Amino acid sequence: MTTTMNPPPTANTAPLIETHWLLEGCLPNQTGISRIAMHQFPFCIGRDAACDLQIASRSVSKRHAKILHNPAAVIVQDLSSTNGTFVNGGRISVPTPVGVNDLIQFADIEMRLAREVSQAAEFTCVAQQPEQSWLISRLNEVLNEGRMKVYFQPIVTGPDREIFGYEALVRTDVSGLESPLELFRAATRLGLSTRLSQNCRSEAVRAIEEAGVPGALFLNTEPNEVLGEELIRSMKDLRDLTNNRQLVLEIHEEAMQETKTLSKFAAALRDLGIQLAFDDFGAGQSRLLELAQILPDYLKFDRSLVKDLGTPGALHENLVRTLHETANSLGIKTLAEGLETAESIQACDTIGFDFHQGFAFGRPQPFRIS
């Protein structure tokens, strides 16, 4: 960033403080973070060369948005763009005030509003936040720079412990996003959780096919993902990449929509030969009505229901048995998640679970190509 420097103050003058507003983010055809100082307002953003910030992306309109500044606030205004302007993940339709560290998206280009304060007497500029903490740049590393890794955890059959398939789980070593929970929380804040979810599934299919490992592949959705045509199309594309591998799409109960929509979605999956699993059953409100009406292929019991089975304090064992028997009577296979102890495994065998999953049968790890 270029900053105009003023001469040092005399003994009778106070140091001059200057504030500079910047946009920080990852621009097309550039590596790393770009930092654009806004020296004048209004500051126009768009694809046109006449804009103050020209973004070479077809998703960005010629005159996409402008940023205004007055003594009270910095304001973002969309200029009737085709693909929208977003502040902290929400599309805006009226001039919207923004502050330091707010996330601004111009179509699919994500940026962050930053401010630098310079004190002319010291000829220095102090950044509000260090580069390693930039949410946009870190998520860009995951989505666009190959820092996403897919790990696979085995799923075994209950009676004989044979590997039936694998659940694909995302991991990254990007600082601050190592936890999948934090990774998806960051993506949700930027409005990129669906894209991240799609990338995870695509990378999982690529990795398991490249490794040539047999078995069913269980793929996750994320709670904000719409169970509609876009997801169906992406699953069809993945199915076409596999060599007759059984794909299973897991739906968390938080993502379950009204029954009619869910039923239509399940039917579209079955038309593609893709199976459906209800994930984390029992972690929240158990959706028994949807279970009976949708009839998923698998019901994955949350670890909170099964981890203490077989111990003296497991007063809910009869409840778990009843839920398992109800699912089996509907033709639904049951899977116990999070199994780690011999006691819980024995209890699940006694109840009759069809499949087991947990550290006792293998930790998530990447496939190694020989």
Coordinates of C-alpha atoms in Angstrom, one line a residue:
M1 CA 0.0 0.0 0.0
T2 CA 1.3 3.5 -0.9
T3 CA 0.9 6.0 1.9
T4 CA 1.5 9.8 1.6
M5 CA 4.0 10.8 4.3
N6 CA 3.9 14.2 5.9
P7 CA 6.9 16.0 7.4
P8 CA 7.6 15.4 11.1
P9 CA 5.7 17.7 13.4
T10 CA 7.4 20.6 15.1
A11 CA 7.3 21.0 18.8
N12 CA 4.1 23.0 18.6
T13 CA 2.1 20.5 16.4
A14 CA 0.6 17.2 17.3
P15 CA 1.5 14.1 15.3
L16 CA -0.8 13.8 12.2
I17 CA -2.9 10.7 12.3
E18 CA -4.2 9.3 9.0
T19 CA -6.7 6.6 8.4
H20 CA -6.7 4.5 5.2
W21 CA -9.4 2.1 4.2
L22 CA -8.4 -1.0 2.3
L23 CA -10.0 -4.1 0.6
E24 CA -8.1 -7.3 1.2
G25 CA -8.8 -10.6 -0.6
C26 CA -7.8 -13.1 -3.3
L27 CA -8.3 -11.7 -6.8
P28 CA -8.4 -13.8 -10.0
N29 CA -5.1 -14.6 -11.7
Q30 CA -3.1 -13.4 -8.6
T31 CA -1.4 -15.5 -6.0
G32 CA -1.8 -14.7 -2.3
I33 CA -3.6 -11.7 -0.8
S34 CA -4.2 -8.5 -2.6
R35 CA -4.4 -5.3 -0.6
I36 CA -6.2 -2.4 -2.4
A37 CA -6.1 1.0 -0.8
M38 CA -9.2 3.2 -1.4
H39 CA -7.7 6.7 -1.8
Q40 CA -10.9 8.3 -3.0
F41 CA -14.6 7.8 -2.6
P42 CA -17.0 6.8 -4.1
F43 CA -14.8 3.8 -4.9
C44 CA -16.2 1.7 -7.8
I45 CA -15.7 -2.1 -8.1
G46 CA -16.5 -4.0 -11.3
R47 CA -15.2 -5.7 -14.5
D48 CA -14.9 -2.4 -16.5
A49 CA -11.5 -0.9 -16.8
A50 CA -12.9 2.5 -15.7
C51 CA -13.6 1.1 -12.2
D52 CA -11.3 2.0 -9.3
L53 CA -10.9 -1.7 -8.7
Q54 CA -11.2 -3.8 -11.9
I55 CA -11.9 -7.5 -11.2
A56 CA -11.3 -9.8 -14.1
S57 CA -14.2 -12.3 -13.4
R58 CA -17.1 -13.0 -15.7
S59 CA -19.4 -13.3 -12.6
V60 CA -18.7 -9.7 -11.7
S61 CA -20.8 -7.0 -13.5
K62 CA -19.1 -4.2 -15.4
R63 CA -20.1 -1.7 -12.6
H64 CA -20.8 -4.1 -9.8
A65 CA -20.8 -2.0 -6.6
K66 CA -19.4 1.1 -5.0
I67 CA -18.1 2.0 -1.6
L68 CA -19.0 5.3 0.0
H69 CA -17.4 7.0 3.0
N70 CA -18.6 9.8 5.3
P71 CA -17.5 10.8 8.8
A72 CA -20.0 8.4 10.3
A73 CA -19.6 5.2 8.3
V74 CA -18.2 3.2 5.3
I75 CA -21.1 2.1 3.1
V76 CA -21.4 -0.6 0.4
Q77 CA -23.9 -0.1 -2.3
D78 CA -24.8 -2.7 -5.0
L79 CA -25.2 -1.2 -8.5
S80 CA -27.9 -3.6 -9.7
S81 CA -25.3 -6.3 -10.3
T82 CA -26.3 -9.7 -11.8
N83 CA -24.8 -11.9 -9.2
G84 CA -25.2 -9.7 -6.2
T85 CA -23.1 -8.0 -3.5
F86 CA -23.0 -9.7 0.0
V87 CA -22.0 -8.5 3.4
N88 CA -21.0 -11.2 5.9
G89 CA -22.8 -13.8 3.8
G90 CA -26.1 -11.9 3.3
R91 CA -27.1 -10.4 -0.1
I92 CA -27.7 -6.6 0.2
S93 CA -30.3 -4.6 -1.7
V94 CA -29.9 -1.2 0.0
P95 CA -26.8 0.8 0.9
T96 CA -25.3 -1.1 3.9
P97 CA -22.8 0.2 6.5
V98 CA -19.7 -1.9 7.1
G99 CA -16.9 -1.9 9.5
V100 CA -13.4 -3.3 10.0
N101 CA -13.1 -7.0 9.3
D102 CA -16.6 -7.2 7.7
L103 CA -16.6 -9.6 4.8
I104 CA -17.8 -8.2 1.4
Q105 CA -18.4 -10.4 -1.6
F106 CA -18.7 -9.1 -5.1
A107 CA -20.4 -12.1 -6.8
D108 CA -17.9 -14.9 -6.0
I109 CA -15.0 -12.6 -5.1
E110 CA -14.5 -12.4 -1.3
M111 CA -12.8 -9.5 0.3
R112 CA -12.4 -8.1 3.8
L113 CA -12.6 -4.4 4.8
A114 CA -9.5 -3.3 6.7
R115 CA -8.2 -0.1 8.1
E116 CA -4.7 1.2 8.6
V117 CA -3.7 4.0 10.9
S118 CA -0.5 5.9 10.2
Q119 CA 1.2 8.4 12.5
A120 CA 3.2 10.7 10.3
A121 CA 5.7 11.5 13.1
E122 CA 6.8 7.9 13.2
F123 CA 6.4 7.2 9.5
T124 CA 4.8 3.9 10.3
C125 CA 1.6 2.1 9.4
V126 CA -0.1 -0.3 11.9
A127 CA -2.3 -3.1 10.6
Q128 CA -5.4 -3.9 12.5
Q129 CA -5.0 -7.6 12.1
P130 CA -2.0 -9.8 11.1
E131 CA -2.1 -11.6 7.8
Q132 CA -2.2 -15.1 9.2
S133 CA -5.5 -14.4 10.8
W134 CA -7.3 -13.4 7.6
L135 CA -10.3 -15.6 7.2
I136 CA -10.6 -15.1 3.5
S137 CA -7.0 -16.0 2.7
R138 CA -7.0 -19.1 4.9
L139 CA -10.2 -20.4 3.4
N140 CA -8.8 -19.6 -0.1
E141 CA -5.9 -21.9 0.7
V142 CA -8.4 -24.7 1.5
L143 CA -10.7 -24.2 -1.6
N144 CA -8.2 -23.1 -4.2
E145 CA -4.7 -24.0 -3.2
G146 CA -4.8 -27.7 -2.5
R147 CA -4.8 -27.5 1.3
M148 CA -7.9 -29.7 1.6
K149 CA -7.3 -33.4 2.6
V150 CA -9.9 -36.2 2.7
Y151 CA -9.6 -38.9 5.3
F152 CA -11.5 -42.1 5.2
Q153 CA -12.9 -44.0 8.3
P154 CA -13.9 -47.6 7.8
I155 CA -17.5 -48.9 8.3
V156 CA -17.6 -52.6 9.2
T157 CA -20.4 -55.1 9.3
G158 CA -21.7 -55.9 12.8
P159 CA -21.5 -59.7 12.8
D160 CA -18.2 -60.4 11.1
R161 CA -16.3 -57.1 11.1
E162 CA -15.7 -57.0 7.3
I163 CA -15.1 -53.6 5.8
F164 CA -18.3 -52.5 4.1
G165 CA -17.3 -49.1 3.1
Y166 CA -15.8 -45.7 4.2
E167 CA -17.1 -42.3 5.4
A168 CA -15.2 -39.4 3.8
L169 CA -14.1 -36.7 6.3
V170 CA -12.5 -33.4 5.4
R171 CA -9.2 -32.2 7.1
T172 CA -6.9 -29.3 6.6
D173 CA -3.6 -28.1 8.1
V174 CA -4.4 -24.4 7.5
S175 CA -3.9 -22.5 10.8
G176 CA -7.1 -22.0 12.7
L177 CA -9.1 -24.3 10.5
E178 CA -7.8 -27.7 11.5
S179 CA -11.1 -28.5 13.2
P180 CA -13.8 -29.5 10.7
L181 CA -16.2 -27.5 12.9
E182 CA -14.1 -24.3 12.6
L183 CA -13.6 -24.9 8.9
F184 CA -17.3 -25.1 8.1
R185 CA -18.0 -22.3 10.6
A186 CA -15.6 -20.1 8.6
A187 CA -17.1 -21.2 5.3
T188 CA -20.6 -20.5 6.5
R189 CA -19.6 -16.9 7.6
L190 CA -18.4 -16.3 4.0
G191 CA -21.4 -17.9 2.4
L192 CA -19.1 -20.7 1.0
S193 CA -20.3 -23.7 3.1
T194 CA -22.1 -25.4 0.1
R195 CA -19.1 -24.9 -2.1
L196 CA -16.8 -26.4 0.5
S197 CA -19.2 -29.3 1.0
Q198 CA -19.2 -30.0 -2.8
N199 CA -15.5 -29.8 -3.0
C200 CA -15.1 -32.3 -0.2
R201 CA -17.4 -34.8 -1.9
S202 CA -15.6 -34.4 -5.2
E203 CA -12.2 -34.8 -3.7
A204 CA -13.4 -37.9 -1.8
V205 CA -14.6 -39.6 -5.0
R206 CA -11.4 -38.7 -6.8
A207 CA -9.2 -40.0 -4.0
I208 CA -11.0 -43.4 -3.4
E209 CA -11.2 -44.1 -7.2
E210 CA -7.5 -43.2 -7.6
A211 CA -6.6 -45.5 -4.8
G212 CA -8.8 -48.3 -6.2
V213 CA -10.1 -49.2 -2.7
P214 CA -13.4 -51.2 -2.9
G215 CA -16.5 -50.5 -0.8
A216 CA -19.4 -48.1 -0.4
L217 CA -18.5 -44.4 0.0
F218 CA -20.5 -42.4 2.5
L219 CA -20.5 -38.7 1.6
N220 CA -21.6 -35.8 3.9
T221 CA -23.8 -32.8 3.4
E222 CA -23.7 -29.8 5.6
P223 CA -26.7 -28.4 7.5
N224 CA -27.1 -25.3 5.3
E225 CA -27.1 -27.2 2.1
V226 CA -30.3 -27.1 0.1
L227 CA -31.7 -30.5 -0.7
G228 CA -32.6 -29.6 -4.3
E229 CA -31.7 -29.8 -7.9
E230 CA -28.2 -28.4 -7.6
L231 CA -27.2 -31.1 -5.1
I232 CA -28.8 -33.8 -7.2
R233 CA -26.9 -32.6 -10.3
S234 CA -23.6 -32.6 -8.3
M235 CA -24.3 -36.2 -7.1
K236 CA -25.0 -37.3 -10.6
D237 CA -21.7 -36.0 -11.7
L238 CA -19.9 -37.8 -8.9
R239 CA -21.8 -41.1 -9.7
D240 CA -20.6 -40.8 -13.3
L241 CA -17.0 -40.6 -12.1
T242 CA -17.2 -43.9 -10.1
N243 CA -16.7 -47.5 -11.3
N244 CA -20.1 -48.7 -10.2
R245 CA -19.3 -47.9 -6.6
Q246 CA -22.2 -47.5 -4.2
L247 CA -22.5 -43.9 -3.1
V248 CA -24.4 -43.0 0.1
L249 CA -25.3 -39.4 0.9
E250 CA -25.6 -38.6 4.6
I251 CA -28.2 -36.0 5.6
H252 CA -27.9 -34.5 9.1
E253 CA -31.3 -34.1 10.9
E254 CA -30.6 -30.3 11.1
A255 CA -30.8 -30.2 7.3
M256 CA -34.1 -32.1 7.1
Q257 CA -36.7 -29.9 5.4
E258 CA -40.5 -30.5 5.2
T259 CA -41.4 -34.1 4.4
K260 CA -42.6 -33.4 0.8
T261 CA -39.3 -31.8 -0.2
L262 CA -37.3 -34.5 1.5
S263 CA -39.3 -37.3 -0.1
K264 CA -38.8 -35.8 -3.5
F265 CA -35.1 -35.5 -2.9
A266 CA -34.8 -39.1 -1.7
A267 CA -36.7 -40.3 -4.8
A268 CA -34.3 -38.3 -7.1
L269 CA -31.3 -39.9 -5.4
R270 CA -32.7 -43.4 -5.8
D271 CA -33.3 -42.7 -9.5
L272 CA -29.5 -42.2 -9.7
G273 CA -28.8 -45.4 -7.7
I274 CA -27.5 -43.4 -4.8
Q275 CA -28.5 -44.4 -1.3
L276 CA -29.6 -42.1 1.6
A277 CA -28.5 -42.1 5.2
F278 CA -29.9 -40.1 8.1
D279 CA -26.9 -39.0 10.1
D280 CA -26.4 -38.4 13.9
F281 CA -29.8 -39.9 14.7
G282 CA -30.6 -39.1 18.4
A283 CA -28.3 -36.0 18.6
G284 CA -31.2 -33.6 18.5
Q285 CA -34.9 -34.1 17.8
S286 CA -35.2 -37.6 16.4
R287 CA -37.3 -37.3 13.3
L288 CA -39.4 -40.5 13.6
L289 CA -42.1 -39.3 11.2
E290 CA -39.6 -38.6 8.5
L291 CA -38.0 -41.9 9.2
A292 CA -41.2 -43.8 8.5
Q293 CA -42.2 -41.7 5.5
I294 CA -38.9 -41.3 3.7
L295 CA -37.4 -44.7 4.5
P296 CA -33.7 -44.0 4.2
D297 CA -31.4 -46.9 3.5
Y298 CA -29.3 -46.3 6.6
L299 CA -29.9 -44.8 10.1
K300 CA -26.7 -43.7 11.8
F301 CA -27.1 -43.6 15.6
D302 CA -25.2 -40.7 17.1
R303 CA -22.3 -41.6 19.4
S304 CA -24.1 -39.9 22.3
L305 CA -26.6 -42.8 22.1
V306 CA -24.2 -45.7 21.9
K307 CA -20.9 -44.7 23.7
D308 CA -22.1 -45.7 27.2
L309 CA -24.0 -48.8 26.2
G310 CA -22.9 -51.9 28.2
T311 CA -22.1 -49.8 31.3
P312 CA -24.1 -49.8 34.5
G313 CA -25.2 -46.2 33.9
A314 CA -26.7 -46.9 30.4
L315 CA -30.3 -46.6 31.3
H316 CA -31.3 -45.9 27.7
E317 CA -30.2 -49.3 26.3
N318 CA -33.8 -50.5 25.9
L319 CA -34.7 -47.3 24.0
V320 CA -31.8 -47.8 21.6
R321 CA -32.9 -51.4 21.1
T322 CA -36.4 -50.3 20.4
L323 CA -35.3 -47.7 17.8
H324 CA -33.0 -50.3 16.1
E325 CA -35.8 -52.8 15.9
T326 CA -38.2 -50.1 14.6
A327 CA -35.7 -49.2 11.9
N328 CA -35.1 -52.8 10.9
S329 CA -38.8 -53.5 10.7
L330 CA -39.0 -50.7 8.1
G331 CA -36.2 -52.2 6.1
I332 CA -33.6 -49.6 7.3
K333 CA -30.1 -50.7 8.1
T334 CA -28.7 -49.4 11.4
L335 CA -25.2 -48.1 12.1
A336 CA -23.6 -47.3 15.5
E337 CA -21.2 -44.4 15.3
G338 CA -18.3 -43.5 17.7
L339 CA -17.6 -47.0 19.0
E340 CA -14.4 -47.1 21.1
T341 CA -14.9 -49.5 24.0
A342 CA -15.3 -53.3 24.1
E343 CA -18.4 -52.8 26.3
S344 CA -20.2 -50.6 23.8
I345 CA -19.3 -52.8 20.9
Q346 CA -20.6 -55.9 22.8
A347 CA -23.8 -54.1 23.6
C348 CA -24.3 -53.1 20.0
D349 CA -23.7 -56.7 18.9
T350 CA -26.3 -57.8 21.4
I351 CA -28.8 -55.3 20.1
G352 CA -28.1 -56.3 16.5
F353 CA -26.7 -53.3 14.8
D354 CA -26.0 -54.0 11.1
F355 CA -22.9 -51.8 10.9
H356 CA -20.2 -50.4 13.3
Q357 CA -18.0 -47.3 13.0
G358 CA -15.5 -45.7 15.4
F359 CA -11.9 -45.6 16.5
A360 CA -12.1 -49.2 17.6
F361 CA -12.3 -50.2 14.0
G362 CA -10.0 -47.6 12.5
R363 CA -9.2 -44.0 12.7
P364 CA -9.8 -41.6 9.8
Q365 CA -6.7 -41.6 7.5
P366 CA -5.9 -40.8 3.9
F367 CA -5.5 -43.5 1.3
R368 CA -1.9 -44.0 0.2
I369 CA -1.4 -44.7 -3.5
S370 CA 1.0 -47.6 -3.9

